Short mmCIF file of C-alpha atoms in Angstrom, two decimals:
data_model
loop_
_atom_site.label_atom_id
_atom_site.label_comp_id
_atom_site.label_asym_id
_atom_site.label_seq_id
_atom_site.Cartn_x
_atom_site.Cartn_y
_atom_site.Cartn_z
CA MET A 26 0.02 -0.18 -0.07
CA LYS A 27 1.51 3.50 -0.62
CA LEU A 28 -0.30 6.86 -0.74
CA TYR A 29 0.57 9.56 -3.18
CA SER A 30 0.44 12.66 -1.56
CA ALA A 31 1.62 16.24 -2.16
CA ILE A 32 3.30 18.91 0.63
CA ASN A 33 1.27 21.48 2.01
CA PRO A 34 -0.46 23.65 1.10
CA ALA A 35 -2.23 21.16 -0.62
CA PRO A 36 -5.51 20.86 1.40
CA ASN A 37 -6.56 17.15 0.09
CA PRO A 38 -3.53 15.48 0.63
CA ARG A 39 -3.10 16.65 4.07
CA ARG A 40 -6.95 15.43 5.07
CA VAL A 41 -5.23 11.73 4.77
CA ARG A 42 -1.96 13.07 6.29
CA ILE A 43 -4.23 14.30 9.52
CA PHE A 44 -6.12 11.49 9.50
CA LEU A 45 -3.57 8.76 9.63
CA ALA A 46 -1.80 10.74 12.56
CA GLU A 47 -5.18 11.06 14.51
CA LYS A 48 -5.54 6.65 13.82
CA SER A 49 -1.94 6.28 14.70
CA LEU A 50 -1.24 4.67 11.09
CA SER A 51 1.76 4.40 9.11
CA ILE A 52 2.13 3.88 5.61
CA PRO A 53 4.36 4.54 3.05
CA ILE A 54 3.92 8.01 1.29
CA GLU A 55 5.31 9.27 -1.84
CA ASN A 56 4.99 13.17 -2.10
CA LEU A 57 4.77 14.18 -5.85
CA SER A 58 5.46 18.06 -6.92
CA ILE A 59 2.31 19.82 -7.88
CA ARG A 60 4.10 22.81 -8.96
CA ASP A 61 6.00 20.63 -11.36
CA ARG A 62 2.84 19.07 -12.40
CA ALA A 63 4.21 15.41 -11.73
CA HIS A 64 0.47 14.10 -10.94
CA LYS A 65 -0.47 15.17 -14.48
CA ALA A 66 2.25 12.48 -15.81
CA PRO A 67 0.94 9.72 -18.16
CA GLU A 68 2.33 6.97 -15.50
CA PHE A 69 0.41 8.65 -13.03
CA LYS A 70 -2.62 9.38 -14.68
CA GLN A 71 -2.61 5.49 -15.15
CA LYS A 72 -3.55 5.39 -11.46
CA ASN A 73 -5.86 8.34 -11.35
CA SER A 74 -7.13 9.25 -14.72
CA LEU A 75 -8.18 12.89 -13.17
CA GLY A 76 -4.56 13.55 -12.27
CA GLN A 77 -5.18 14.26 -8.81
CA LEU A 78 -4.21 13.68 -5.21
CA PRO A 79 -4.15 12.30 -2.69
CA THR A 80 -4.48 8.34 -4.55
CA LEU A 81 -3.92 5.30 -2.36
CA GLU A 82 -2.43 2.13 -4.57
CA LEU A 83 -3.19 -1.11 -2.90
CA ASP A 84 -1.02 -3.98 -3.10
CA ASP A 85 -2.85 -5.38 -5.69
CA GLY A 86 -2.59 -2.28 -7.87
CA THR A 87 -6.13 -1.06 -7.26
CA CYS A 88 -5.91 2.66 -7.12
CA ILE A 89 -8.30 4.85 -4.85
CA SER A 90 -8.64 8.78 -5.12
CA GLU A 91 -10.85 11.53 -3.33
CA SER A 92 -9.46 12.28 0.29
CA VAL A 93 -12.51 11.40 2.07
CA ALA A 94 -13.30 7.84 0.19
CA ILE A 95 -9.52 7.10 0.95
CA CYS A 96 -10.08 7.67 4.83
CA ARG A 97 -13.47 5.74 4.61
CA TYR A 98 -11.26 2.90 3.10
CA LEU A 99 -8.80 3.20 6.15
CA GLU A 100 -11.33 3.39 8.49
CA ALA A 101 -13.02 0.34 7.58
CA LEU A 102 -9.90 -1.40 8.10
CA HIS A 103 -8.90 -0.16 11.53
CA PRO A 104 -12.46 0.82 13.10
CA ALA A 105 -11.15 1.37 16.74
CA PRO A 106 -11.54 3.94 18.06
CA ALA A 107 -14.36 5.14 15.69
CA LEU A 108 -14.36 8.54 16.36
CA LEU A 109 -13.44 9.99 12.72
CA PHE A 110 -16.49 8.98 11.11
CA GLY A 111 -18.99 8.48 14.37
CA ALA A 112 -19.70 5.59 16.66
CA SER A 113 -23.49 5.47 14.91
CA ALA A 114 -25.52 5.50 12.14
CA VAL A 115 -26.82 8.92 12.98
CA GLU A 116 -23.17 10.25 13.80
CA SER A 117 -21.59 8.47 10.79
CA ALA A 118 -24.62 10.62 9.10
CA GLN A 119 -24.02 13.66 10.59
CA VAL A 120 -20.23 13.70 9.86
CA ASP A 121 -20.62 13.11 6.14
CA MET A 122 -23.46 15.89 5.77
CA TRP A 123 -20.97 18.28 7.52
CA ILE A 124 -18.25 17.23 5.38
CA ARG A 125 -20.47 18.24 2.20
CA ARG A 126 -21.68 21.16 3.46
CA ILE A 127 -18.10 22.54 4.15
CA GLU A 128 -16.86 21.16 0.70
CA PHE A 129 -19.97 22.90 -1.17
CA THR A 130 -20.15 25.96 0.93
CA LEU A 131 -16.68 26.96 1.87
CA MET A 132 -14.14 25.08 -0.31
CA ASN A 133 -15.90 25.39 -3.51
CA PRO A 134 -15.71 29.43 -3.53
CA ILE A 135 -12.11 29.34 -2.03
CA ALA A 136 -11.06 27.53 -5.05
CA ALA A 137 -12.75 29.79 -7.39
CA VAL A 138 -10.25 32.52 -5.70
CA TRP A 139 -7.76 30.29 -6.10
CA VAL A 140 -8.26 29.25 -9.66
CA HIS A 141 -9.31 32.53 -11.25
CA THR A 142 -6.68 35.18 -9.05
CA HIS A 143 -3.92 33.14 -7.67
CA PRO A 144 -0.81 33.74 -9.93
CA PHE A 145 0.11 30.09 -9.47
CA THR A 146 -2.67 29.12 -11.13
CA ALA A 147 -2.38 31.87 -14.15
CA ARG A 148 -0.48 29.05 -16.38
CA LEU A 149 -3.26 26.38 -16.11
CA GLY A 150 -5.85 28.07 -18.17
CA THR A 151 -7.92 31.06 -18.69
CA GLN A 152 -8.70 33.19 -15.50
CA HIS A 153 -11.95 35.23 -15.03
CA LYS A 154 -10.64 37.64 -12.40
CA GLU A 155 -13.93 39.14 -11.92
CA TYR A 156 -15.36 35.74 -11.04
CA GLY A 157 -12.68 34.89 -8.86
CA GLU A 158 -12.57 38.19 -6.69
CA SER A 159 -16.24 37.97 -6.35
CA ASN A 160 -16.37 34.82 -4.63
CA ARG A 161 -14.28 36.43 -1.64
CA GLU A 162 -17.71 37.73 -0.70
CA ARG A 163 -18.79 34.13 -0.74
CA VAL A 164 -16.15 32.91 1.23
CA ALA A 165 -16.39 35.42 3.72
CA SER A 166 -20.34 34.90 4.36
CA ALA A 167 -19.56 30.89 4.57
CA MET A 168 -16.98 31.77 7.45
CA HIS A 169 -19.64 33.74 9.10
CA TRP A 170 -22.16 30.74 8.87
CA LEU A 171 -19.65 28.48 10.08
CA ASP A 172 -18.78 30.51 13.09
CA ARG A 173 -22.58 30.81 13.85
CA GLU A 174 -22.74 26.90 13.58
CA LEU A 175 -19.79 26.62 15.94
CA GLY A 176 -21.51 29.03 19.16
CA GLY A 177 -21.45 26.60 21.96
CA HIS A 178 -19.59 23.94 20.34
CA GLU A 179 -16.00 22.43 20.49
CA PHE A 180 -16.34 20.34 17.41
CA VAL A 181 -17.79 21.19 13.83
CA GLY A 182 -21.56 19.94 13.42
CA GLY A 183 -21.71 19.98 17.29
CA SER A 184 -19.84 16.92 17.91
CA LYS A 185 -18.47 16.17 21.14
CA THR A 186 -15.39 14.39 19.48
CA PHE A 187 -12.92 15.76 16.78
CA THR A 188 -14.03 14.06 13.58
CA MET A 189 -13.31 14.26 9.65
CA ALA A 190 -15.62 17.28 9.49
CA ASP A 191 -13.22 19.03 11.65
CA ILE A 192 -10.47 17.88 9.42
CA VAL A 193 -11.98 18.87 6.24
CA ALA A 194 -12.89 22.23 7.70
CA LEU A 195 -9.20 22.58 9.19
CA THR A 196 -7.58 22.41 5.77
CA THR A 197 -10.22 24.41 3.93
CA ILE A 198 -9.62 27.37 6.18
CA ASP A 199 -5.71 26.78 6.13
CA PHE A 200 -5.77 26.74 2.30
CA ALA A 201 -7.97 29.80 2.18
CA LYS A 202 -5.11 31.22 4.25
CA PHE A 203 -2.92 30.43 1.55
CA VAL A 204 -4.78 31.81 -1.10
CA GLY A 205 -4.97 35.17 0.84
CA ILE A 206 -8.17 34.97 2.64
CA GLU A 207 -8.24 35.24 6.46
CA MET A 208 -10.66 34.26 8.80
CA PRO A 209 -13.01 37.36 9.63
CA ASP A 210 -11.59 39.10 12.83
CA ASP A 211 -15.44 39.01 14.20
CA ALA A 212 -15.94 35.64 13.90
CA ALA A 213 -14.91 34.69 17.58
CA HIS A 214 -16.20 30.88 17.46
CA LEU A 215 -14.31 30.03 14.26
CA ARG A 216 -11.29 31.71 15.46
CA ALA A 217 -11.53 29.71 19.06
CA TRP A 218 -11.87 26.48 17.10
CA HIS A 219 -9.31 27.04 14.69
CA ALA A 220 -6.95 27.42 17.65
CA ARG A 221 -8.15 24.29 19.28
CA VAL A 222 -8.06 22.04 16.16
CA SER A 223 -4.69 23.33 15.30
CA ALA A 224 -3.27 22.79 18.60
CA ARG A 225 -3.86 18.77 17.96
CA ALA A 226 -0.55 17.11 17.02
CA SER A 227 -2.28 15.78 14.08
CA ALA A 228 -2.26 19.19 12.70
CA ALA A 229 1.24 19.26 11.90
CA ALA A 230 0.66 16.57 9.47
#
């Protein structure tokens, strides 16, 4: 088994590394250079036709892509402790719900700012900068929404434990900072949550 990953600030590979750290799991990791577009090389696209990271290659050559799918697979192999995806049917459903909410409500507009305004992505295709800049307001609105949802709660979704939803949210917020989008000054709950989860040893992954 081998995980094809990428160094920070790539948010999706980092999700899996944080998951591995939280579960105290160790697997071989090969980092590919996104800047050098190693993930778009023909030989790698034999493993993932979209040329995306992370990708987990099993010993029989089977490849699993998409960060949450990889973590779900590893969770099935190592179910104890059942903390990151919930310990019951309802908890598991709520974790999945919050992952989707964060990806669609927060990550999507951040990605639009990244793709259409950042100099690192200018060489990848036509940038529509007005569209990209317009998404900054959507990001701020999404961060304020998440701030309200975190009021009175230690973790995302009101969970009493750190879950995969927190991992997705943490890597998304940190990537936003790399793109040039800070958490709003008045988002006190979001900032306090971010400080708590960033203090976990796994956040350094």
